[in-house]
Short mmCIF file of C-alpha atoms in Angstrom, two decimals:
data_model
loop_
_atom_site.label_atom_id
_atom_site.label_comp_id
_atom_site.label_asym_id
_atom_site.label_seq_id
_atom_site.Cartn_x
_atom_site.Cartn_y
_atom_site.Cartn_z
CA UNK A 1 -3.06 17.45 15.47
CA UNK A 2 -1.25 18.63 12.42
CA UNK A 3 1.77 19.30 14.36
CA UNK A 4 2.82 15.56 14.48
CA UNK A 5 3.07 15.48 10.52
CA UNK A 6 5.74 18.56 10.53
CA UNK A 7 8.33 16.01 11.31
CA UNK A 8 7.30 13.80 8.80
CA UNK A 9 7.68 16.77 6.39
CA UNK A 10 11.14 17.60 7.54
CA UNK A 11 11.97 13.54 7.72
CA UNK A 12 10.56 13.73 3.40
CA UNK A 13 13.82 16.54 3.13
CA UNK A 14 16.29 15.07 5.37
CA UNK A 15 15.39 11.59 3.49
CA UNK A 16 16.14 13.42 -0.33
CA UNK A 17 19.33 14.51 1.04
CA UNK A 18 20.56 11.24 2.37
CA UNK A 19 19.56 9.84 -0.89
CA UNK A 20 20.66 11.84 -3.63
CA UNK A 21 24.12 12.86 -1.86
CA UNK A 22 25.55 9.49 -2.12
CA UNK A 23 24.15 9.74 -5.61
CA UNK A 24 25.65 12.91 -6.78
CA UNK A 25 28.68 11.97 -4.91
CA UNK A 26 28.80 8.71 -6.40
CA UNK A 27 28.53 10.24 -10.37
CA UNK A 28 31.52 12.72 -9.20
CA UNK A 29 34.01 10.68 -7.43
CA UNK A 30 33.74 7.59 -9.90
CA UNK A 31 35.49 7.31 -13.16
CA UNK A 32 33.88 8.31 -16.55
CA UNK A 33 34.79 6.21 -19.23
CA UNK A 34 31.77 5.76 -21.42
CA UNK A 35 31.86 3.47 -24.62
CA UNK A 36 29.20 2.24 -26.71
CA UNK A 37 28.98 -1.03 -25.85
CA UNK A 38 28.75 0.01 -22.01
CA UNK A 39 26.22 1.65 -22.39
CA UNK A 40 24.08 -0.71 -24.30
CA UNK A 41 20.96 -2.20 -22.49
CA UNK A 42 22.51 -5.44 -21.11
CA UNK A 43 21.07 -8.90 -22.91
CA UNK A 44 23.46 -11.63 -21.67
CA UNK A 45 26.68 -10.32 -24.50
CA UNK A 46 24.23 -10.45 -27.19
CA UNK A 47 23.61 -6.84 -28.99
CA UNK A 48 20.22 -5.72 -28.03
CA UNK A 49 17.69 -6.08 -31.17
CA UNK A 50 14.84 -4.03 -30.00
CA UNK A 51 13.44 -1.83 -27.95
CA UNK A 52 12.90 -3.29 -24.87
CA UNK A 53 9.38 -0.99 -24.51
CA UNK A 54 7.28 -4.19 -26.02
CA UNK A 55 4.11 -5.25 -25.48
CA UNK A 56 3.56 -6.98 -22.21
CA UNK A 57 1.27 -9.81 -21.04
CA UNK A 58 -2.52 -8.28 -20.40
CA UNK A 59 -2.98 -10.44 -16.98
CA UNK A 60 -0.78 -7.88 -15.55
CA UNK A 61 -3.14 -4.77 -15.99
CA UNK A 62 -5.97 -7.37 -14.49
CA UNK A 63 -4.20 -8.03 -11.51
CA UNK A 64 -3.52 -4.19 -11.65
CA UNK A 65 -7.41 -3.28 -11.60
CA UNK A 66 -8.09 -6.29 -9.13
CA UNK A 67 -5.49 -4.57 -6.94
CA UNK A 68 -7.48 -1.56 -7.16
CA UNK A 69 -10.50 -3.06 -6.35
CA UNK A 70 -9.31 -4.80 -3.30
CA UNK A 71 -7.06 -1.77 -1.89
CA UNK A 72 -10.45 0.59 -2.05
CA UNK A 73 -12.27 -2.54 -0.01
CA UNK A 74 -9.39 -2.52 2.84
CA UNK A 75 -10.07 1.96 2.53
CA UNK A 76 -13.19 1.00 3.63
CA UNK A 77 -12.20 -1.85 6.40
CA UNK A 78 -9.67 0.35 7.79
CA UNK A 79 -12.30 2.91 9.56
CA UNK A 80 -14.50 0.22 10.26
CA UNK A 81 -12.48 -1.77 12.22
CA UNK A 82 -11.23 1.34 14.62
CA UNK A 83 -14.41 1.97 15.04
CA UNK A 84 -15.70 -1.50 15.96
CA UNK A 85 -16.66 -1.56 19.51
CA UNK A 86 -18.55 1.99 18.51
CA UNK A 87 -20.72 0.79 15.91
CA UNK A 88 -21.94 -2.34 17.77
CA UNK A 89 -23.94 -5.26 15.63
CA UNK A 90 -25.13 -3.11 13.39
CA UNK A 91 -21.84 -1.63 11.77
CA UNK A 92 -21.02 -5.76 12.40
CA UNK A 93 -23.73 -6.94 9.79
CA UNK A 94 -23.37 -4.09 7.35
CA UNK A 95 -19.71 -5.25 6.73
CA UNK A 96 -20.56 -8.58 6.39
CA UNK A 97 -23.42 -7.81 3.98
CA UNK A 98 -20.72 -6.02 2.26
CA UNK A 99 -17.51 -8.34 2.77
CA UNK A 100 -19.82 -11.36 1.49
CA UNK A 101 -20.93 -9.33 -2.10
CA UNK A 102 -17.60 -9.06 -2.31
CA UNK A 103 -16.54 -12.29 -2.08
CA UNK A 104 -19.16 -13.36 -4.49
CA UNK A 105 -17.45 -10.98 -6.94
CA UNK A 106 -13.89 -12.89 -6.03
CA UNK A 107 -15.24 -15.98 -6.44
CA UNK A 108 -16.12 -14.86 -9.91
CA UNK A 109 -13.40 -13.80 -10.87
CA UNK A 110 -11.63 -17.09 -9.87
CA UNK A 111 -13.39 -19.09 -11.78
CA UNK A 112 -13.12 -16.83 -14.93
CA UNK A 113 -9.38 -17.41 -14.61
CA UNK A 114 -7.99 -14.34 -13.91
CA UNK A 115 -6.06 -15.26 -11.25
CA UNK A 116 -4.27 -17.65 -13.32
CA UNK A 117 -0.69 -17.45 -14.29
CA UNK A 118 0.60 -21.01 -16.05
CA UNK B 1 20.73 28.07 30.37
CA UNK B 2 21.91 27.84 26.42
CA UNK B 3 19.40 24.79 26.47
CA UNK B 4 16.69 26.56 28.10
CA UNK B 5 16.99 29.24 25.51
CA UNK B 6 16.95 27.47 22.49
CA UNK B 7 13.78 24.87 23.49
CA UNK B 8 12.06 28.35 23.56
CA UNK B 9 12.55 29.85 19.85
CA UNK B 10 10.05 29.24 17.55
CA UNK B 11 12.03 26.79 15.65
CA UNK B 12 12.76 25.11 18.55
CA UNK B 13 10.29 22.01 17.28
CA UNK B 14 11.52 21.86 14.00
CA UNK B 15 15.17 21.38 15.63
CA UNK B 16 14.08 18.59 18.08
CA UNK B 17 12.15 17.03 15.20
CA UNK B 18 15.71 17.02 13.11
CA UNK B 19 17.71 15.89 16.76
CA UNK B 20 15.08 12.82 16.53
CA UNK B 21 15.22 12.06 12.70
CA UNK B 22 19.32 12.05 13.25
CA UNK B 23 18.68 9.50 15.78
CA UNK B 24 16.57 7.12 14.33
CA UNK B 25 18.35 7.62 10.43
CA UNK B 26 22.11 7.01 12.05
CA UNK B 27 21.40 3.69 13.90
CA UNK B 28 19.25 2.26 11.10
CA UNK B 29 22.16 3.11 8.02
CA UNK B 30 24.63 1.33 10.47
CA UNK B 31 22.01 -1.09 11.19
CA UNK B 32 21.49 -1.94 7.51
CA UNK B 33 25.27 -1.59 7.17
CA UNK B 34 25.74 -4.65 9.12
CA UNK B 35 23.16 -6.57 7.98
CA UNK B 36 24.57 -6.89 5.23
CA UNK B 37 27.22 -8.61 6.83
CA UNK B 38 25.31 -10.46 8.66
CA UNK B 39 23.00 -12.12 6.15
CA UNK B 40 26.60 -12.85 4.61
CA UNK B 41 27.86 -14.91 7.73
CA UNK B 42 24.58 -16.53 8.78
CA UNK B 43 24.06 -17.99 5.45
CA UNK B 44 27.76 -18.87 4.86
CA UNK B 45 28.09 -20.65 8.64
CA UNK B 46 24.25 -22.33 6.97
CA UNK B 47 26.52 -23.32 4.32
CA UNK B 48 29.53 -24.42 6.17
CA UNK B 49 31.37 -21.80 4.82
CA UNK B 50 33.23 -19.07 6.86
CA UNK B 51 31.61 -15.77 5.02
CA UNK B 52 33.43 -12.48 4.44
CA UNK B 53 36.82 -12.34 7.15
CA UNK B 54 39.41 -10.64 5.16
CA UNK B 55 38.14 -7.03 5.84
CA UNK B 56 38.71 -6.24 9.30
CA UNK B 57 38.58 -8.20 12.67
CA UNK B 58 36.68 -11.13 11.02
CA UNK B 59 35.21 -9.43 8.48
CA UNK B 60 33.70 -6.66 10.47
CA UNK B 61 34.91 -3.64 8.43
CA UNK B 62 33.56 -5.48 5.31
CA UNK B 63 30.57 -2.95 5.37
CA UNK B 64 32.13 0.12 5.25
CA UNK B 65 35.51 -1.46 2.56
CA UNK B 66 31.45 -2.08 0.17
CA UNK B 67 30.27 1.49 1.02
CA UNK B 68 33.52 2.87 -0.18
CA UNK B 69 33.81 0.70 -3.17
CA UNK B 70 30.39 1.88 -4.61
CA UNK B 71 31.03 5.27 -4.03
CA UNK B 72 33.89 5.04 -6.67
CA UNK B 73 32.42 3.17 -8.78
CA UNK B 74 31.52 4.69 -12.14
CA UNK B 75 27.56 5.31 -12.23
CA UNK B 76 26.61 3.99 -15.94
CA UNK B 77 23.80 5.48 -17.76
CA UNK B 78 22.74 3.06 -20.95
CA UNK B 79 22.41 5.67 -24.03
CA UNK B 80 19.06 4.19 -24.39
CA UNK B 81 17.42 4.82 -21.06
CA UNK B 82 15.29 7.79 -19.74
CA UNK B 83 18.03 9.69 -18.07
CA UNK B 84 16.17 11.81 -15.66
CA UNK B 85 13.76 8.59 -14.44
CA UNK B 86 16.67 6.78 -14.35
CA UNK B 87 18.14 8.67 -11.70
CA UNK B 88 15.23 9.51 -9.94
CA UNK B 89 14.05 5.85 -9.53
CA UNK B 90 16.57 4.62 -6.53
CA UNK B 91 15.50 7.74 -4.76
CA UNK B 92 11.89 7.14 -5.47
CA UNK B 93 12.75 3.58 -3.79
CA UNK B 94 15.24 5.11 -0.94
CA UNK B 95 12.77 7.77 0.62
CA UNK B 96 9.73 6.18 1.55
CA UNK B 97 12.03 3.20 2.65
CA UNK B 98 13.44 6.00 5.37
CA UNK B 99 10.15 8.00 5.45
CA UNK B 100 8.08 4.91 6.91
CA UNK B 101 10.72 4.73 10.01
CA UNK B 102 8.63 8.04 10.99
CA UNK B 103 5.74 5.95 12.95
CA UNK B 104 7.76 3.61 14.71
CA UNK B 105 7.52 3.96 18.18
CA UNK B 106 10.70 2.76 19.72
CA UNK B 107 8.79 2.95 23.79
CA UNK B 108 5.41 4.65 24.61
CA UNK B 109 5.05 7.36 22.51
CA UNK B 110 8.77 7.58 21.60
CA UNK B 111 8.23 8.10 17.68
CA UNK B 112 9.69 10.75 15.51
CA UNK B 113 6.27 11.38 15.04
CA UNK B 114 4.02 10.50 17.33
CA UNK B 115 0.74 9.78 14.85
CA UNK B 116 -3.07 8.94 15.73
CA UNK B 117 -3.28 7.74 12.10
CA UNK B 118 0.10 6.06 12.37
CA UNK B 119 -0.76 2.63 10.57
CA UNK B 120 -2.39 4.39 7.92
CA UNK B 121 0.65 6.10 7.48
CA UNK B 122 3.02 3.16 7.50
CA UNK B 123 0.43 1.60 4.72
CA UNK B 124 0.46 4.71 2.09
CA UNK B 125 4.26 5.39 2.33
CA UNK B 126 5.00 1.62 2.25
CA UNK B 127 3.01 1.38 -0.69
CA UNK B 128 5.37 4.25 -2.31
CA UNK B 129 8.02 2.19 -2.55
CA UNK B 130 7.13 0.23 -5.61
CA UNK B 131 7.29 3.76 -8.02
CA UNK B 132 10.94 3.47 -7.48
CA UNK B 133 10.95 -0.03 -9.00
CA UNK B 134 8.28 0.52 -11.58
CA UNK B 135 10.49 3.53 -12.57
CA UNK B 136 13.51 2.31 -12.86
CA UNK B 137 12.37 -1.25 -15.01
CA UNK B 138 10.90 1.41 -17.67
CA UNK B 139 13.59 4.11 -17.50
CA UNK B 140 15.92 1.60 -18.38
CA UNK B 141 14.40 0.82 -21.45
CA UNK B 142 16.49 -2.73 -20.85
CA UNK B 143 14.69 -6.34 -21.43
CA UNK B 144 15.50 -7.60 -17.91
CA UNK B 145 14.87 -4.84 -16.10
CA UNK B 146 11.00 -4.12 -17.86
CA UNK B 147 9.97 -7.50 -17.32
CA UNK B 148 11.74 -7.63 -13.49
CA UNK B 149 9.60 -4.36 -12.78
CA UNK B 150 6.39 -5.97 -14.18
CA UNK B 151 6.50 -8.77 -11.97
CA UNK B 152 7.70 -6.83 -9.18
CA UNK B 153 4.88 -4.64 -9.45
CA UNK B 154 2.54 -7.42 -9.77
CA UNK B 155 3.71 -9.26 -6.97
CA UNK B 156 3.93 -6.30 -4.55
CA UNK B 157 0.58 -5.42 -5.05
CA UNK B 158 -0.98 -8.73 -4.97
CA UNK B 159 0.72 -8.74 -0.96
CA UNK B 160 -0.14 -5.42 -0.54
CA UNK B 161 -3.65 -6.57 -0.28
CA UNK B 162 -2.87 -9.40 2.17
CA UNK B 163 -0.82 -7.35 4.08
CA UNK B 164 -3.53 -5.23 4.29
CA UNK B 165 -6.25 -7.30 5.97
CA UNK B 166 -3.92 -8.39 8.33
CA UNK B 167 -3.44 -4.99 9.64
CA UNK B 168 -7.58 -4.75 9.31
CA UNK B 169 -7.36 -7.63 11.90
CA UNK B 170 -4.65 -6.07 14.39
CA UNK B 171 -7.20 -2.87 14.65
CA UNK B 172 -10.60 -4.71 15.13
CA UNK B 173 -9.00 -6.40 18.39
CA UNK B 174 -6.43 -2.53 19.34
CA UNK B 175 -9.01 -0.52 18.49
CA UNK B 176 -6.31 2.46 17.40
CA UNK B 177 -4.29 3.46 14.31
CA UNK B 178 -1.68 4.54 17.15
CA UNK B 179 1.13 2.24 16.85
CA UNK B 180 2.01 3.46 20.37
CA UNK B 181 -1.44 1.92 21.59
CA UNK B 182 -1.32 -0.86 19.61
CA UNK B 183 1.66 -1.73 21.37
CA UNK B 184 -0.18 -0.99 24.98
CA UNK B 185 -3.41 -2.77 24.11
CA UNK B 186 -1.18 -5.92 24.03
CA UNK B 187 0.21 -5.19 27.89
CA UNK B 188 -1.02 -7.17 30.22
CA UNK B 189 1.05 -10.64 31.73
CA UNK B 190 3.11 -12.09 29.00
CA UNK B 191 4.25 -13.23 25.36
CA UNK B 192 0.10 -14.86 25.56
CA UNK B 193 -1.00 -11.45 25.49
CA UNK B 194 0.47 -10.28 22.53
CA UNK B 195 -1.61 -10.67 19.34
CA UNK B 196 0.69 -13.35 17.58
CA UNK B 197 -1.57 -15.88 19.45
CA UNK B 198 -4.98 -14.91 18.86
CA UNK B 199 -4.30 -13.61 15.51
CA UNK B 200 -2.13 -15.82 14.19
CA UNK B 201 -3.10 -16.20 10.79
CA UNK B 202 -2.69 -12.91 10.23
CA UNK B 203 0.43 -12.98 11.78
CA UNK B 204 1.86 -15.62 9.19
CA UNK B 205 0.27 -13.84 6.39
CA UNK B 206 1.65 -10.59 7.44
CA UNK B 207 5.41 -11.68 8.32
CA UNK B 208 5.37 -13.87 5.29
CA UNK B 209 3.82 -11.17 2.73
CA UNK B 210 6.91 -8.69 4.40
CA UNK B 211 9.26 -11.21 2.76
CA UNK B 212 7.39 -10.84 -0.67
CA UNK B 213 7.11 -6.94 -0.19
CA UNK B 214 10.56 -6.66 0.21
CA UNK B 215 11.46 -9.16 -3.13
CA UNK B 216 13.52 -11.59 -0.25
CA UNK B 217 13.81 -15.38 -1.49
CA UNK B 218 11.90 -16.98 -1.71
CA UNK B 219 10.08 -14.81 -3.45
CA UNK B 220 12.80 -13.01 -5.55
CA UNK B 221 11.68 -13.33 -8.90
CA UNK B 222 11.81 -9.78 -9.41
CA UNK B 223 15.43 -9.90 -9.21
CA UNK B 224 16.00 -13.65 -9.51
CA UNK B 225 19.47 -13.49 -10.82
CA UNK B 226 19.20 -16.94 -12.37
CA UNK B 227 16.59 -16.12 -14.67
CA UNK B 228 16.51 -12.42 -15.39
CA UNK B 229 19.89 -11.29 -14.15
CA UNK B 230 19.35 -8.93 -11.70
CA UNK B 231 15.58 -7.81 -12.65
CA UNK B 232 14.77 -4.21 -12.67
CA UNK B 233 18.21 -3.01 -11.26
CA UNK B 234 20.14 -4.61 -13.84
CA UNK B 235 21.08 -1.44 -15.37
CA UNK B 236 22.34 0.09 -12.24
CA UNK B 237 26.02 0.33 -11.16
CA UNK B 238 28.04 2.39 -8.24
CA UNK B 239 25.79 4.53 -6.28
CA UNK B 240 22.71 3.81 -8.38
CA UNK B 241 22.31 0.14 -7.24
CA UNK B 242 23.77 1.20 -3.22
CA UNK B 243 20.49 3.05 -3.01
CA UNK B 244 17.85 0.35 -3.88
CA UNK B 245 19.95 -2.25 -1.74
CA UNK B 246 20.00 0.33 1.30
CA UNK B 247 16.26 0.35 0.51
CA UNK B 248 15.60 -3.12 0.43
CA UNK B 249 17.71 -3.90 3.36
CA UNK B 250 15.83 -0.48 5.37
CA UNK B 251 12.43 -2.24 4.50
CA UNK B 252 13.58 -5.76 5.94
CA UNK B 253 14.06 -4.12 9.41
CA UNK B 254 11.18 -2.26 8.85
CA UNK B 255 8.92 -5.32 8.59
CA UNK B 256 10.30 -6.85 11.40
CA UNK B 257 9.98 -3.88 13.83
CA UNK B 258 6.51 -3.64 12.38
CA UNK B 259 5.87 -7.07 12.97
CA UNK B 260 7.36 -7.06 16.48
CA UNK B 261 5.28 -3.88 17.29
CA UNK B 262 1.89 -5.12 15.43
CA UNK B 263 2.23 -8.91 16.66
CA UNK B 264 4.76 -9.73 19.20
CA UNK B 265 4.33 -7.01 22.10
CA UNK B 266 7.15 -4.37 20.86
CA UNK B 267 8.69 -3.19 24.24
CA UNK B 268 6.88 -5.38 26.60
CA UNK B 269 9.25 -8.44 28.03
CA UNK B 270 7.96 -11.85 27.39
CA UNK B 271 6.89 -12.56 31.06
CA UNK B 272 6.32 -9.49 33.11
CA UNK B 273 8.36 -10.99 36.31
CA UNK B 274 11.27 -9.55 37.86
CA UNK B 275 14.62 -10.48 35.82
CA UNK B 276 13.03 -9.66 32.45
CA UNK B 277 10.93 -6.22 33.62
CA UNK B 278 14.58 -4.82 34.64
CA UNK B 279 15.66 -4.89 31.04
CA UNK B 280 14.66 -1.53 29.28
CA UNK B 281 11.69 -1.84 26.38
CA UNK B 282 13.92 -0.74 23.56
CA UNK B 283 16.09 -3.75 24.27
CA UNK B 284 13.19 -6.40 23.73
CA UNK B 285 12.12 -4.35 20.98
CA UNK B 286 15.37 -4.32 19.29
CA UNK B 287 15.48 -8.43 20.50
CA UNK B 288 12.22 -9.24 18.49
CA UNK B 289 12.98 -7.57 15.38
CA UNK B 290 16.79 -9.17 15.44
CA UNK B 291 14.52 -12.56 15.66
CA UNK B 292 12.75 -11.80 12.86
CA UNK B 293 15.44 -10.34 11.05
CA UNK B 294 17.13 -13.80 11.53
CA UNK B 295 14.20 -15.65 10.46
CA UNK B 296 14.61 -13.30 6.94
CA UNK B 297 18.04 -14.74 6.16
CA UNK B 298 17.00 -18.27 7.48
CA UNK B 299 14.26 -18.31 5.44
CA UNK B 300 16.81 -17.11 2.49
CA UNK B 301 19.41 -19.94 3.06
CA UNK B 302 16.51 -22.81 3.53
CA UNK B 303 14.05 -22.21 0.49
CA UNK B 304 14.53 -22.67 -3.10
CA UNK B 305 13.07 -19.44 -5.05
CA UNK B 306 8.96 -19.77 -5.65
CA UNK B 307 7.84 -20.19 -9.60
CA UNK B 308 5.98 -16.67 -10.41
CA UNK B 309 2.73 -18.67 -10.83
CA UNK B 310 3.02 -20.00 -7.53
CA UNK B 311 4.24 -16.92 -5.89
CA UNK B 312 0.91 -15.12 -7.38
CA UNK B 313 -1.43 -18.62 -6.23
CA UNK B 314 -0.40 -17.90 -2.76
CA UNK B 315 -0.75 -13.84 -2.65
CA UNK B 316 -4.50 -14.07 -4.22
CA UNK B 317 -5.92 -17.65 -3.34
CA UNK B 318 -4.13 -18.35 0.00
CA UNK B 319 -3.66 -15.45 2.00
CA UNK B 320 -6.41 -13.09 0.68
CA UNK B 321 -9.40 -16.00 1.30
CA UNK B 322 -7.73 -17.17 4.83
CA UNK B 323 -7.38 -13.02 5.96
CA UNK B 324 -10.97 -12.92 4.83
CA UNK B 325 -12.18 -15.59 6.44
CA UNK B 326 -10.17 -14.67 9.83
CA UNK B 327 -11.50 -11.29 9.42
CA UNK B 328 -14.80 -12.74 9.96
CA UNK B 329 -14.23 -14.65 12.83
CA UNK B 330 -12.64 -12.41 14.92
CA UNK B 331 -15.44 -10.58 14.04
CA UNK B 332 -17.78 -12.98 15.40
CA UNK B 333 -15.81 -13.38 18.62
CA UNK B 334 -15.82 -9.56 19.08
CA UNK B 335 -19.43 -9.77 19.20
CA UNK B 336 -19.95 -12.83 21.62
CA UNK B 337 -18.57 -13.48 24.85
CA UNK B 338 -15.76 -14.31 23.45
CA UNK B 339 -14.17 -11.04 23.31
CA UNK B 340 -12.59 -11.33 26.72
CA UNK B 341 -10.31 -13.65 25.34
CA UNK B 342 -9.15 -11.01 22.57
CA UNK B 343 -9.53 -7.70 25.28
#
């Protein structure tokens, strides 16, 4: 059983070395010639006025706890559904009954407007 | 026998492991190599335009004359970025780009790793992938690049979850997380058995929430060059930047494999008559996902780039209600005598 993940552990090191080869190779084999104004943050010629670490619009975090919300529902779809023929009618119902609380809880939040982005 | 010998040491599956990864990671860089190309000539001849043909017998060492040029190009760190995130970031996004190739089964049970939990897999390293981006908007520390990561972010996870059902859908009717038997519970006469036709809403939803996961116009906006420059890679030159393209570009022919394997049969020939059962499965495999790869750059060259509003409307109040509601009634059919169309 756990012998089918040791080449996904030896993939995870082959995969670091393909990546940061090219990367070391690419910071050693190109030319260095830093100057100040290469190295600024680019903003379209202009010099950049602030940090760019600003504050940022709050509908992203809500999408970002909807996500989570959603991702832990399919966590819980995912075993269900392998297991479908197993469970029958009854496993059938119980999802529903869940799947449909849920969607009362989507529906809310559509019409509360937080999946709106104007 | 030398071969004989060495199949018996203890690190004898470690080495074949390593034999397979080779296999699978050399194809796929040339594979990426040339789509690159590709995507180049298909939408120029779109265009009536010729596409790169200087480089090469028309054009076809243009790959290898961009590899070189981005490995000597210089690799520019802005004096205000994180310079440890910033570096790690396009291997954050390369790795689980190559890890996810891991579960692929290229015939039955030919996968570098063979796993029972295999689309489970596939879903928690795919979902990896958007650290790298995340990363490298805030290591920047660069306008463009914070707000390209923000909506990236956004936007991948809103598909994630559509992407998601789909796949809830594909294992109600395969009954496995074995991409292997997902592949074998679609066997059985033709292209009508595969699960394109009786799931087909979650095929659309799937195929078309790969295009979003992978930031491919339409739905570009993380990068949208027109508005934000380049979006969270802006800061990224040489080697830097080669690495997030070779990921995008690896996760394109990821989700069309995936797609081919999930929803169009993987090995299996379209009619399972004599001309097309004496072509190997790894060729219709490699057919399908060269399809869909194809529909990726037509779909590039035919539609102008979504507004973010409308790119979010369709992840959360298109797709997630119609996977839902499919969800259901394939449900239902399981459950009624119905199911012998789906079995």
């Amino acid at each position: 059983m756990l012998d089918h993940y040791l080449p996904v552990l030896i993939f995870l090191l082959v995969a670091l070395l393909v990546g940061v080869i090219p990367l070391w190779l690419g910071s050693n084999l190109g030319p260095k010639r830093p100057d100040s104004e290469k190295l600024s943050p680019y903003e379209c010629g202009f010099e950049a006025f602030e940090d760019a670490r600003v504050k940022f619009d709050v509908r992203y975090y809500l999408v970002a706890i909807l996500f989570i919300l959603f991702d832990l529902e399919i966590a819980f779809l995912f075993p269900w559904a392998v297991v479908f023929d197993a469970i029958g009618m009854t496993g059938f119902v119980a999802m529903m009954i869940f799947l449909a609380i849920l969607v009362v809880g989507f529906i809310y939040e559509w019409k509360k407007g937080a999946l709106e982005w104007e | 026998m030398v071969f004989a010998h060495l199949t018996s040491t203890p690190w004898w599956p470690a080495l074949w492991s390593l034999l397979k990864i080779v296999f699978v990671l050399v194809p796929l860089l040339a594979a990426v190599a040339y789509l690159t190309l590709a995507e180049r000539k298909v939408i120029g001849y779109m265009q009536i335009r010729l596409g790169p043909n200087r480089v090469g017998f028309r054009g076809l060492l243009q790959p290898i004359a961009d590899a070189l040029k981005l490995l000597f190009k210089e690799v520019v760190i802005p004096t205000n970025a994180n310079r440890f995130l910033f570096l790690t970031a396009p291997v954050l996004a390369f790795v689980p780009a190559m890890l996810v190739w891991a579960a692929v089964p290229f015939g039955p049970d030919v996968a570098i790793a063979n796993m029972n939990a295999g689309l489970l897999y596939v879903l928690a390293v795919a979902g990896l992938g958007v650290y790298g981006i995340i990363v490298a908007g805030w290591a920047s520390n660069s306008k463009y690049a914070f707000l390209g990561a923000m909506r990236a972010a956004a936007q991948l996870v809103a598909y994630e979850i559509a992407m998601g059902f789909a796949l809830v859908g594909v294992l109600m009717v395969a009954q496995s997380l074995n991409l292997s038997k997902i592949v074998e519970a679609q066997a059985g006469g033709g292209f009508w058995s595969w699960y394109w036709l009786p799931l087909f809403p979650f095929f659309l939803v799937y195929f078309i929430s790969g295009v979003a996961e992978t930031n491919r116009a339409p739905f570009d906006v993380a990068e949208g060059e027109s508005e934000i420059v380049a979006g969270f890679h802006v800061e990224y030159s040489g080697m830097g930047f080669a690495l997030f393209f070779l990921a995008e570009y690896a996760n394109m022919i990821f989700v069309s494999i995936l797609t081919s394997v999930l929803f169009l049969g993987g090995w299996y020939p379209p009619l399972a008559i004599a001309p097309f059962t004496w072509v190997p499965g790894i060729v219709w495999l490699l057919l399908k996902t060269a399809f869909l790869l194809y529909v990726f750059l037509w779909i590039r060259a035919t539609f102008p780039r979504y507004r973010y509003d409308q790119i979010m409307r369709l992840g959360w109040k298109v797709f997630i209600p119609v996977t839902i509601a499919w969800i259901v009634v394939i449900g239902i059919a399981l459950e009624t005598p119905l199911r012998s169309l789906l079995r």
